[in-house]
Coordinates of C-alpha atoms in Angstrom, one line a residue:
Chain A
M21 CA 134.6 99.0 102.1
A22 CA 137.3 100.6 104.3
A23 CA 139.7 101.2 101.4
I24 CA 136.9 102.7 99.4
G25 CA 136.0 104.9 102.3
A26 CA 139.4 106.4 102.3
M27 CA 139.3 107.5 98.8
P28 CA 139.0 111.3 97.7
E29 CA 135.4 112.3 97.2
I30 CA 135.9 112.7 93.6
N31 CA 136.8 108.7 93.2
G32 CA 133.7 108.2 95.4
I33 CA 131.3 109.9 92.9
R34 CA 133.2 107.8 90.1
Q35 CA 132.7 104.6 92.0
K36 CA 129.0 105.3 92.6
G37 CA 128.7 106.1 88.9
R38 CA 130.3 103.2 88.0
R39 CA 128.5 100.9 90.3
S40 CA 125.1 102.4 89.1
F41 CA 126.3 101.5 85.5
V42 CA 127.2 98.2 85.9
T43 CA 123.6 97.5 87.7
L44 CA 122.2 99.0 85.0
I45 CA 123.8 97.1 82.5
L46 CA 123.0 93.8 84.5
T47 CA 119.4 94.6 84.8
I48 CA 118.9 94.9 81.1
L49 CA 121.1 92.1 80.0
T50 CA 119.1 89.8 82.6
S51 CA 116.0 90.9 81.4
S52 CA 117.0 90.5 77.7
Q53 CA 118.1 87.1 78.9
S54 CA 114.5 86.0 79.9
I55 CA 113.0 87.5 76.9
L56 CA 115.2 85.2 74.6
I57 CA 114.6 82.3 76.6
V58 CA 110.7 83.1 75.9
W59 CA 111.4 83.8 72.2
S60 CA 113.5 80.4 71.9
K61 CA 110.9 78.8 73.8
R62 CA 108.1 80.1 71.4
A63 CA 110.4 79.0 68.2
G64 CA 110.4 75.4 69.3
K65 CA 112.2 73.0 72.0
Y66 CA 115.9 73.3 73.0
E67 CA 117.5 71.2 70.0
Y68 CA 121.1 71.9 71.3
S69 CA 122.9 70.5 74.4
V70 CA 123.0 72.9 77.0
T71 CA 126.1 71.8 78.5
T72 CA 128.0 72.9 75.2
A73 CA 126.4 76.3 75.3
N74 CA 127.3 76.7 79.1
F75 CA 130.8 75.8 78.1
L76 CA 130.8 78.5 75.2
V77 CA 129.5 81.1 77.5
E78 CA 132.6 80.4 80.0
A79 CA 134.9 80.5 77.0
L80 CA 133.5 83.3 75.6
K81 CA 133.7 85.3 79.1
C82 CA 137.4 84.1 79.3
A83 CA 138.2 85.5 75.8
L84 CA 136.5 88.9 76.7
S85 CA 138.2 89.1 79.8
L86 CA 141.6 88.4 78.1
A87 CA 140.6 91.0 75.3
A88 CA 140.3 93.8 77.7
L89 CA 143.3 93.0 79.4
I90 CA 145.3 93.2 76.5
R91 CA 143.8 96.8 76.0
I92 CA 144.8 97.7 79.3
W93 CA 148.4 96.2 79.0
R94 CA 148.8 98.4 75.9
K95 CA 147.5 101.4 77.4
D96 CA 148.9 101.1 81.5
G97 CA 151.6 98.7 80.8
V98 CA 151.8 95.3 82.6
T99 CA 151.6 95.9 86.6
D100 CA 151.4 94.0 89.8
D101 CA 147.6 94.6 89.7
N102 CA 147.0 93.5 86.0
R103 CA 149.4 90.8 84.9
L104 CA 147.7 87.6 84.5
S105 CA 150.2 85.3 86.2
T106 CA 148.8 84.4 89.5
T107 CA 150.0 82.4 92.9
W108 CA 148.6 79.6 94.3
D109 CA 147.4 81.5 97.0
E110 CA 145.5 83.8 95.0
V111 CA 143.7 81.1 92.7
K112 CA 143.0 78.4 94.9
V113 CA 139.8 79.4 96.1
Y114 CA 138.7 80.5 92.4
P115 CA 137.7 76.9 91.6
I116 CA 134.8 76.7 94.6
P117 CA 132.1 78.9 93.3
A118 CA 132.2 77.2 89.9
A119 CA 132.0 73.5 91.6
L120 CA 129.2 75.0 93.6
Y121 CA 127.4 75.9 90.6
L122 CA 127.9 72.7 89.0
V123 CA 126.4 70.9 91.9
K124 CA 123.4 73.2 92.1
N125 CA 122.9 72.5 88.4
L126 CA 122.8 68.7 89.1
L127 CA 120.6 69.0 91.7
Q128 CA 118.2 70.9 89.5
Y129 CA 117.7 67.8 87.1
Y130 CA 116.5 65.9 90.5
I131 CA 114.3 68.3 91.7
F132 CA 111.8 68.3 89.1
A133 CA 110.8 64.8 90.2
Y134 CA 109.1 66.6 93.1
V135 CA 108.2 70.0 91.9
D136 CA 106.5 70.9 88.5
A137 CA 108.4 73.9 86.6
P138 CA 106.3 77.1 87.6
G139 CA 106.7 75.7 91.2
Y140 CA 110.3 75.6 90.8
Q141 CA 110.1 79.2 89.6
I142 CA 108.4 80.0 92.7
L143 CA 110.8 78.0 95.1
K144 CA 113.8 80.0 93.3
N145 CA 112.6 83.1 95.1
L146 CA 114.4 81.5 98.1
N147 CA 117.4 82.7 96.5
I148 CA 116.7 86.1 97.6
I149 CA 116.7 85.0 101.5
S150 CA 119.6 82.8 101.5
T151 CA 122.0 85.4 99.7
G152 CA 120.6 87.9 102.6
I153 CA 121.5 85.3 105.3
L154 CA 125.0 84.3 103.7
Y155 CA 126.0 87.8 102.7
Q156 CA 125.7 88.7 106.5
I157 CA 127.3 85.5 108.0
I158 CA 130.2 85.4 105.1
L159 CA 131.0 88.9 104.1
K160 CA 130.2 90.2 108.0
R161 CA 128.6 92.8 106.4
K162 CA 125.3 94.0 108.3
L163 CA 122.1 94.8 106.9
T164 CA 120.2 97.2 108.7
E165 CA 116.8 96.2 110.5
I166 CA 114.9 98.3 107.6
Q167 CA 117.3 96.5 104.8
W168 CA 116.2 93.2 106.4
A169 CA 112.5 94.0 105.9
A170 CA 113.3 95.3 102.7
F171 CA 114.8 92.0 101.5
I172 CA 111.8 90.1 103.0
L173 CA 109.6 92.4 101.1
L174 CA 111.6 91.7 97.8
C175 CA 111.2 88.0 98.1
A176 CA 107.6 88.1 98.9
G177 CA 106.9 90.6 96.2
C178 CA 108.9 88.5 93.5
T179 CA 107.2 85.8 94.5
T180 CA 103.8 87.4 94.1
A181 CA 104.6 89.1 90.6
Q182 CA 105.1 85.6 89.6
L183 CA 102.0 84.0 90.7
N184 CA 99.6 82.2 88.5
P185 CA 96.5 79.9 88.8
S186 CA 98.8 76.8 89.5
S187 CA 101.3 78.5 92.1
D188 CA 99.4 76.8 94.9
H189 CA 100.4 73.5 93.9
V190 CA 103.8 74.2 95.3
L191 CA 102.2 74.0 98.8
Q192 CA 101.7 70.6 98.3
A193 CA 105.1 69.7 97.1
P194 CA 106.8 66.9 99.0
L195 CA 109.2 67.9 101.8
Q196 CA 112.1 66.4 99.5
G197 CA 111.0 69.0 97.1
W198 CA 111.3 71.8 99.9
V199 CA 114.5 70.7 101.1
M200 CA 116.1 70.2 97.9
A201 CA 114.9 73.9 97.0
I202 CA 116.2 75.1 100.1
V203 CA 119.7 73.4 99.5
M204 CA 119.7 75.0 95.9
A205 CA 119.1 78.1 97.1
L206 CA 121.9 77.8 99.8
L207 CA 124.3 76.4 97.3
S208 CA 123.5 79.5 94.7
G209 CA 123.7 81.8 97.5
F210 CA 126.8 80.7 98.8
A211 CA 128.4 80.6 95.4
G212 CA 127.6 84.5 94.6
V213 CA 128.7 85.3 98.5
Y214 CA 131.8 83.5 97.8
T215 CA 132.5 85.1 94.3
E216 CA 132.0 88.4 96.0
A217 CA 134.6 87.5 98.6
I218 CA 137.0 86.2 96.2
I219 CA 136.9 89.4 94.1
K220 CA 136.5 92.0 97.3
K221 CA 139.8 90.3 99.0
R222 CA 142.0 92.0 96.4
P223 CA 140.3 95.7 95.8
S224 CA 143.3 96.5 93.8
R225 CA 143.5 93.5 91.4
N226 CA 142.2 94.1 88.4
I227 CA 138.7 92.6 87.7
N228 CA 139.5 91.2 84.3
V229 CA 142.4 89.0 85.4
Q230 CA 139.8 88.0 88.5
N231 CA 137.2 87.0 86.1
F232 CA 139.8 85.4 83.6
W233 CA 140.6 82.9 86.3
L234 CA 136.9 82.4 87.8
Y235 CA 136.2 81.4 84.0
V236 CA 138.9 79.2 83.3
F237 CA 137.6 77.1 86.0
G238 CA 134.0 77.8 84.9
M239 CA 135.4 76.0 81.8
I240 CA 136.9 73.3 83.1
F241 CA 133.8 72.5 85.2
N242 CA 131.7 72.6 82.1
A243 CA 134.1 70.5 80.4
F244 CA 133.4 67.9 82.9
A245 CA 129.8 68.3 82.5
I246 CA 129.8 67.8 78.6
M247 CA 131.8 64.5 79.3
T248 CA 129.5 63.2 81.9
Q249 CA 126.1 64.4 80.4
D250 CA 126.4 64.7 76.6
F251 CA 129.4 62.8 75.4
D252 CA 127.7 60.6 73.1
T253 CA 125.2 63.4 71.6
V254 CA 128.3 65.6 71.1
M255 CA 130.5 62.6 69.5
N256 CA 127.2 61.6 67.3
D257 CA 125.7 64.9 66.2
G258 CA 128.6 67.2 66.7
F259 CA 129.2 70.2 69.2
F260 CA 127.3 72.6 67.5
H261 CA 124.5 70.3 66.5
G262 CA 120.8 72.2 66.9
Y263 CA 122.6 75.8 67.3
S264 CA 120.2 78.5 65.9
L265 CA 120.6 82.3 65.7
I266 CA 118.6 82.7 69.1
T267 CA 121.1 80.1 70.5
V268 CA 124.1 82.0 69.5
L269 CA 122.1 85.3 70.9
M270 CA 121.5 83.6 74.3
I271 CA 125.2 82.5 74.5
L272 CA 126.1 86.1 73.7
N273 CA 123.6 87.1 76.3
H274 CA 124.9 85.0 79.2
A275 CA 128.4 85.5 78.7
L276 CA 127.8 89.6 78.9
S277 CA 125.6 89.6 81.9
G278 CA 128.2 87.0 83.5
I279 CA 130.7 89.6 83.3
A280 CA 128.3 92.3 84.2
V281 CA 127.7 90.0 87.4
S282 CA 131.2 89.9 88.2
M283 CA 131.4 93.8 87.9
V284 CA 128.5 94.2 90.4
M285 CA 130.3 92.1 92.7
K286 CA 133.4 94.2 92.5
Y287 CA 132.0 97.4 92.5
A288 CA 128.6 96.9 94.1
D289 CA 127.6 93.7 96.1
N290 CA 125.1 90.7 96.2
I291 CA 122.5 92.7 97.3
V292 CA 122.6 95.0 94.8
K293 CA 122.7 92.1 92.5
V294 CA 119.4 90.4 93.9
Y295 CA 117.6 93.8 93.2
S296 CA 119.0 94.1 89.9
T297 CA 117.8 90.7 89.0
S298 CA 114.2 91.3 90.6
V299 CA 113.8 94.4 88.8
A300 CA 115.1 92.6 85.7
M301 CA 112.0 90.2 86.2
L302 CA 109.8 92.5 86.3
L303 CA 111.2 94.5 83.5
T304 CA 110.7 91.2 81.2
A305 CA 107.2 90.8 82.2
V306 CA 106.3 94.3 80.9
V307 CA 108.2 94.3 77.8
S308 CA 106.7 90.7 77.1
V309 CA 103.3 92.5 77.2
F310 CA 104.3 94.4 74.0
L311 CA 106.7 91.8 72.3
F312 CA 104.5 88.6 73.0
G313 CA 100.9 89.9 74.0
F314 CA 101.4 88.7 77.4
H315 CA 98.8 90.2 79.9
L316 CA 99.9 91.6 83.1
S317 CA 97.8 90.1 86.1
L318 CA 96.5 91.8 89.6
A319 CA 99.1 90.0 91.3
F320 CA 101.9 91.3 88.9
F321 CA 100.8 94.7 89.9
L322 CA 100.9 94.2 93.6
G323 CA 104.0 92.3 93.5
S324 CA 105.7 95.0 91.6
T325 CA 104.5 97.7 94.0
V326 CA 106.0 95.6 97.2
V327 CA 109.4 95.6 95.0
S328 CA 109.4 99.1 94.6
V329 CA 108.9 99.7 98.0
A330 CA 111.3 97.0 99.3
I331 CA 113.9 99.1 96.8
Y332 CA 112.7 102.7 98.4
L333 CA 113.1 101.0 102.1
H334 CA 116.7 99.2 101.1
S335 CA 118.1 102.9 99.9
T336 CA 116.6 104.7 102.7
G337 CA 117.6 102.0 105.3
K338 CA 121.3 102.4 104.0
A339 CA 121.2 106.2 104.7
R340 CA 120.3 105.6 108.4
R341 CA 123.0 103.4 108.9
Chain B
M24 CA 98.1 114.7 121.3
A25 CA 99.7 117.7 123.0
A26 CA 97.4 117.1 125.8
I27 CA 98.3 113.4 126.4
G28 CA 102.0 114.1 126.1
A29 CA 101.8 116.6 129.1
M30 CA 100.2 113.4 131.2
P31 CA 102.8 112.0 133.8
E32 CA 104.4 108.9 132.9
I33 CA 102.0 106.7 135.0
N34 CA 99.0 107.9 132.8
G35 CA 100.9 107.5 129.5
I36 CA 101.6 103.6 130.3
R37 CA 97.8 103.2 131.4
Q38 CA 96.7 105.1 128.0
K39 CA 99.3 102.7 126.1
G40 CA 97.6 99.6 127.9
R41 CA 94.1 100.8 127.1
R42 CA 95.1 101.6 123.5
S43 CA 96.3 98.0 123.5
F44 CA 93.2 96.7 124.9
V45 CA 90.8 98.3 122.6
T46 CA 93.1 97.5 119.6
L47 CA 93.0 94.1 120.7
I48 CA 89.3 93.8 121.3
L49 CA 88.3 95.7 118.0
T50 CA 90.8 93.0 115.9
I51 CA 88.8 89.9 117.6
L52 CA 85.5 91.2 117.0
T53 CA 86.0 92.3 113.6
S54 CA 87.4 88.8 112.7
S55 CA 84.3 87.2 114.5
Q56 CA 82.2 89.3 112.6
S57 CA 83.5 88.2 109.4
I58 CA 83.3 84.6 110.4
L59 CA 79.6 85.1 111.5
I60 CA 79.0 86.7 107.9
V61 CA 80.3 83.4 106.3
W62 CA 78.5 81.2 108.9
S63 CA 75.2 83.2 107.7
K64 CA 76.0 82.8 104.1
R65 CA 76.5 78.9 104.7
A66 CA 73.3 78.7 106.8
G67 CA 71.4 80.2 103.8
K68 CA 70.5 83.7 102.3
Y69 CA 70.0 86.9 104.0
E70 CA 66.2 86.6 105.0
Y71 CA 66.0 89.4 107.0
S72 CA 66.3 93.5 106.0
V73 CA 69.5 94.7 106.4
T74 CA 68.0 98.3 107.2
T75 CA 66.2 97.0 110.4
A76 CA 69.5 95.2 111.4
N77 CA 71.7 98.1 111.1
F78 CA 68.8 100.2 113.0
L79 CA 69.1 97.7 115.8
V80 CA 72.7 97.9 115.9
E81 CA 72.6 101.8 116.3
A82 CA 70.1 101.6 118.9
L83 CA 72.1 98.7 121.0
K84 CA 75.0 100.9 120.6
C85 CA 73.2 103.6 122.0
A86 CA 71.5 101.7 124.8
L87 CA 75.1 100.3 126.0
S88 CA 76.3 103.7 125.8
L89 CA 73.6 104.8 128.2
A90 CA 74.1 102.0 130.8
A91 CA 78.0 102.8 131.0
L92 CA 77.2 106.3 131.5
I93 CA 74.7 105.5 134.0
R94 CA 77.3 103.5 136.0
I95 CA 80.0 106.4 135.6
W96 CA 77.4 108.9 137.1
R97 CA 76.7 106.4 140.1
K98 CA 80.3 106.1 140.6
D99 CA 81.6 110.0 140.0
G100 CA 78.6 111.9 140.1
V101 CA 77.4 114.0 136.9
T102 CA 80.5 116.2 136.0
D103 CA 80.4 118.9 133.2
D104 CA 82.6 115.8 131.1
N105 CA 80.0 113.2 131.5
R106 CA 76.8 115.2 131.6
L107 CA 74.6 113.9 128.6
S108 CA 73.2 117.3 128.0
T109 CA 75.2 119.3 125.3
T110 CA 75.3 122.2 123.3
W111 CA 74.6 123.0 119.5
D112 CA 78.0 123.7 118.9
E113 CA 79.3 120.5 120.3
V114 CA 76.6 118.3 118.7
K115 CA 76.1 119.7 115.2
V116 CA 78.9 118.1 113.7
Y117 CA 77.8 114.4 114.8
P118 CA 75.3 113.7 112.0
I119 CA 78.1 114.0 109.3
P120 CA 79.9 110.7 109.7
A121 CA 76.4 109.0 109.8
A122 CA 75.2 110.9 106.8
L123 CA 78.6 109.7 104.9
Y124 CA 78.2 106.1 105.8
L125 CA 74.5 106.2 104.4
V126 CA 75.7 107.8 101.0
K127 CA 78.6 105.1 101.0
N128 CA 76.1 102.3 101.6
L129 CA 73.7 103.6 98.9
L130 CA 76.6 103.8 96.5
Q131 CA 77.2 100.1 97.0
Y132 CA 73.8 98.9 95.7
Y133 CA 75.0 100.8 92.2
I134 CA 78.6 99.6 92.2
F135 CA 77.7 95.9 91.5
A136 CA 76.2 97.1 88.3
Y137 CA 80.1 97.7 87.1
V138 CA 82.1 95.5 89.3
D139 CA 81.5 91.7 90.8
A140 CA 81.5 90.8 94.6
P141 CA 85.3 89.3 94.7
G142 CA 86.2 92.4 92.5
Y143 CA 84.5 94.4 95.1
Q144 CA 86.4 93.2 97.9
I145 CA 89.7 93.7 96.4
L146 CA 88.4 97.4 95.5
K147 CA 87.8 97.8 99.3
N148 CA 91.3 97.9 99.8
L149 CA 91.8 101.4 98.4
N150 CA 89.9 102.3 101.7
I151 CA 93.7 101.9 103.4
I152 CA 95.2 104.5 101.1
S153 CA 92.3 106.9 101.3
T154 CA 92.1 106.6 105.1
G155 CA 96.1 107.4 105.3
I156 CA 95.5 110.3 102.9
L157 CA 92.8 112.0 104.6
Y158 CA 94.3 111.4 108.1
Q159 CA 97.4 113.3 107.0
I160 CA 95.1 115.9 105.5
I161 CA 92.4 116.3 107.9
L162 CA 93.9 115.5 111.5
K163 CA 97.3 117.2 109.9
R164 CA 99.2 114.8 111.7
K165 CA 102.1 113.2 109.7
L166 CA 103.1 109.8 109.1
T167 CA 107.0 109.2 108.3
E168 CA 107.7 108.1 105.1
I169 CA 108.5 104.6 106.4
Q170 CA 105.1 104.8 107.7
W171 CA 103.6 105.7 104.5
A172 CA 105.9 102.8 102.6
A173 CA 104.1 100.7 105.6
F174 CA 100.6 101.6 104.8
I175 CA 101.2 101.2 100.9
L176 CA 102.4 97.8 101.8
L177 CA 99.5 97.2 104.1
C178 CA 97.2 97.8 101.0
A179 CA 99.3 95.6 98.6
G180 CA 99.5 93.0 101.5
C181 CA 95.7 92.9 102.2
T182 CA 94.8 92.6 98.5
T183 CA 97.5 89.9 97.6
A184 CA 96.0 88.1 100.7
Q185 CA 92.8 88.1 99.3
L186 CA 93.7 87.2 95.8
N187 CA 91.8 84.4 93.9
P188 CA 91.7 83.0 90.3
S189 CA 89.0 85.3 89.4
S190 CA 90.4 88.6 91.1
D191 CA 91.9 89.7 87.8
H192 CA 88.3 90.7 86.3
V193 CA 88.7 93.6 88.4
L194 CA 91.3 94.7 86.2
Q195 CA 88.9 94.8 83.2
A196 CA 86.3 96.9 85.2
P197 CA 84.8 99.8 83.4
L198 CA 86.0 103.1 84.6
Q199 CA 82.8 104.1 86.2
G200 CA 83.2 101.3 88.5
W201 CA 86.6 102.4 89.5
V202 CA 85.4 106.0 90.1
M203 CA 82.7 104.6 92.2
A204 CA 85.4 102.7 94.4
I205 CA 87.3 105.7 94.7
V206 CA 84.6 107.8 95.8
M207 CA 83.3 105.1 98.5
A208 CA 86.9 105.0 99.7
L209 CA 87.0 108.7 99.9
L210 CA 83.6 108.7 101.8
S211 CA 84.3 106.2 104.1
G212 CA 87.9 107.2 105.0
F213 CA 86.6 110.7 105.0
A214 CA 83.7 109.3 107.8
G215 CA 86.6 107.5 109.9
V216 CA 88.7 110.4 110.0
Y217 CA 86.0 112.8 110.8
T218 CA 84.8 110.8 113.5
E219 CA 88.3 111.0 115.2
A220 CA 88.2 114.4 114.7
I221 CA 84.9 114.9 116.5
I222 CA 86.0 112.7 119.3
K223 CA 89.6 113.9 119.8
K224 CA 88.3 117.6 119.7
R225 CA 87.0 117.4 123.2
P226 CA 89.8 115.1 124.6
S227 CA 88.5 115.3 128.3
R228 CA 84.8 114.6 127.4
N229 CA 83.5 111.0 128.5
I230 CA 83.7 108.6 125.3
N231 CA 80.2 107.1 126.2
V232 CA 78.6 110.7 125.7
Q233 CA 80.5 111.3 122.5
N234 CA 79.2 107.8 121.4
F235 CA 75.8 108.1 122.6
W236 CA 75.2 111.3 120.3
L237 CA 77.1 109.6 117.5
Y238 CA 74.5 106.6 117.7
V239 CA 71.6 108.8 118.2
F240 CA 72.2 110.1 114.5
G241 CA 73.3 106.5 113.3
M242 CA 69.7 105.8 114.6
I243 CA 68.2 108.6 112.8
F244 CA 69.8 108.0 109.6
N245 CA 69.2 104.2 109.5
A246 CA 65.5 104.9 110.6
F247 CA 65.4 106.9 107.1
A248 CA 66.9 104.1 105.1
I249 CA 64.3 101.8 106.5
M250 CA 61.6 103.8 105.4
T251 CA 63.1 104.6 102.2
Q252 CA 64.2 101.1 101.1
D253 CA 62.4 98.5 103.4
F254 CA 59.1 100.3 104.2
D255 CA 56.8 97.6 102.4
T256 CA 59.0 94.6 103.8
V257 CA 58.8 95.7 107.5
M258 CA 54.9 96.9 107.1
N259 CA 54.0 93.5 105.4
D260 CA 56.3 90.8 107.2
G261 CA 57.3 92.7 110.4
F262 CA 60.1 94.5 111.6
F263 CA 61.9 91.1 112.8
H264 CA 61.0 89.0 110.0
G265 CA 63.7 86.3 108.8
Y266 CA 65.7 87.1 112.2
S267 CA 67.4 83.9 113.5
L268 CA 70.3 83.3 116.2
I269 CA 73.0 84.2 113.8
T270 CA 71.5 87.5 113.0
V271 CA 71.1 88.4 116.7
L272 CA 74.8 87.4 117.1
M273 CA 75.7 89.5 114.3
I274 CA 73.9 92.5 115.6
L275 CA 75.3 92.2 119.0
N276 CA 78.8 91.8 117.7
H277 CA 78.3 95.1 115.0
A278 CA 77.3 96.9 118.0
L279 CA 80.3 95.7 120.1
S280 CA 82.8 96.4 117.3
G281 CA 81.2 99.9 116.5
I282 CA 81.9 100.7 120.1
A283 CA 85.5 99.4 120.0
V284 CA 86.0 101.4 116.9
S285 CA 85.0 104.7 118.7
M286 CA 87.5 103.6 121.7
V287 CA 90.4 103.1 119.3
M288 CA 89.6 106.5 117.5
K289 CA 89.6 107.8 121.1
Y290 CA 92.5 106.4 122.4
A291 CA 94.3 105.5 119.3
D292 CA 93.6 106.8 115.7
N293 CA 92.5 105.6 112.2
I294 CA 95.4 104.3 111.4
V295 CA 95.7 101.9 113.9
K296 CA 92.0 100.8 113.2
V297 CA 93.0 100.2 109.5
Y298 CA 96.0 97.9 110.8
S299 CA 93.6 96.3 113.4
T300 CA 90.9 95.5 110.7
S301 CA 93.5 94.2 108.3
V302 CA 94.8 91.9 110.8
A303 CA 91.4 90.9 111.7
M304 CA 91.0 89.8 108.0
L305 CA 94.2 87.5 108.2
L306 CA 93.0 86.1 111.6
T307 CA 89.6 84.9 110.1
A308 CA 91.2 83.3 107.1
V309 CA 93.2 81.4 109.6
V310 CA 90.3 80.7 111.8
S311 CA 88.1 79.7 108.7
V312 CA 90.7 76.7 108.1
F313 CA 89.7 75.0 111.2
L314 CA 85.8 75.9 111.4
F315 CA 85.1 75.6 107.7
G316 CA 87.7 73.6 105.9
F317 CA 89.0 76.4 104.1
H318 CA 92.4 76.3 102.6
L319 CA 95.0 78.9 102.7
S320 CA 96.7 79.9 99.1
L321 CA 100.5 80.9 98.5
A322 CA 98.9 84.4 97.7
F323 CA 97.6 84.3 101.4
F324 CA 100.9 83.5 102.9
L325 CA 102.4 86.2 100.8
G326 CA 100.2 88.8 101.6
S327 CA 100.4 87.9 105.4
T328 CA 104.3 88.3 105.1
V329 CA 103.9 91.6 103.5
V330 CA 101.2 92.9 106.1
S331 CA 103.6 91.6 109.0
V332 CA 106.5 93.5 107.7
A333 CA 104.3 96.8 107.1
I334 CA 103.1 96.4 111.0
Y335 CA 106.8 96.0 111.9
L336 CA 107.6 99.0 109.9
H337 CA 104.8 101.1 111.0
S338 CA 106.1 100.6 114.7
T339 CA 109.7 101.1 113.7
G340 CA 108.7 104.3 111.8
K341 CA 107.1 105.5 114.7
A342 CA 110.2 105.3 117.0
R343 CA 112.2 107.3 114.7
R344 CA 110.1 110.0 114.5

């Protein structure tokens, strides 16, 4: 943040505007993502193989980053900051987040032996706490005490908003389920914070170059996942078997929100990302009332209140730093 | 608070100690109160008339205040601050809280036409907000922004902790139910804040004298309630009809916690009282696990977390004032 602090004031405002913009975009994309998931579930079961869709998401992000870069090259010419060629020293850490996500996604298959799906949704909120802890440890940036209080509230508020009559089952989940949930939360928190560390390490490097290399490794790891998990299905039924309009929209959405996440990491941080996705979760519920006739529970109102207060406290807590 | 602020430091510490002590006592008494209520419900229905019990509570508080005064007179002699005789100017406002509670208790009978009992438990948490608003308006003491955030969290957290599968019914309650709940919250908030104003108006006046006069009016108003509501029952079955050991314990407990509330008003304030009774509610639930084999829900854990953070924020919010 030192480099940003040294910028002239006008750049500070532009920086802040860009930060708010990417955060807003991420929030909108994340909530439309959840709405697409609900829509696709209502339209029937997942017919396509998830691994091929994930691969396409990475490939699309790669292509979009490259397209953005070509525009920049035409406008500004190729510079040290925006050239695609890289060094081993820069690129060697890029596979780590992709590898962490892969391990996390593999664990996801096993956790359902111990925890049911609504319980898993509840346990996923542990991500919030793990991100906060790892953000502080790895990026060595301190949250104030008020901001920590806000973060705990964010976790409690999100969980409250998602409560349903069967949520209590999660308390009876065996120890293995809890341990796996905590490990998964740590993996995903670590991947997020590590991505931020990579992107922020070279502040002047163009984000599209950084994304390009991140997504190249994403493609490689997802190709590996196709081969180990869905090789037969892809060989017998074809790569695009079971794809529908919703599938295409979901891939498009995932790709765009993936890029938005990177932008938030570059111009804001993991903490902002967590707030953004939490607000998206609440927004999704409200939109679903109109789209799918869902009804909002008292727990949702209470959870939303707590999340709102958390957002307020996070921002005042920052001002006092 | 100006008078207290001017005291020497040693008195400040004594004041703080006394404040913590009365708050602790109030918390313990309030939670044992709820436990007695659960116990009495398990033992069977209320057989006694509630109005006679309320009258006895006031009478007992009056007697205890007088006993405390007699001890003080023996020790310190009768002074201007501890003499029982009073002026019209001092005593004229004392009936107001008792009258407000009477109106609130009468409304309580009518609200059940619109809201079921668990819904009423949920709506009672509006008291927290109304107390905060009236505290600020009537006592003209400002809560900081952080303390307001904490107070909203306290309300949301307490409600969350009390959530049960039927809580959502309250959202379908008719407008009349909500209006009555809000009026009741305002009445009880006003009664509490007004009592604090009365007690604090004469800081040097002995609390036992102030209590004595408050409870005298409490007795008068409750005698009125017996005559209008339970006159026939008392005449036919006797004043003590249906009393059991639990009834006696409940009366004793109500009397002691009533005195503790007054002490908290004198040495702390309504805000501390609200926190104290909220913690008592959580404590009751935990104790009930051991006593009655209740189980704690996920909502209870989430609500308790939010309440804990609220308490933390209230105290840090104060330090920064």
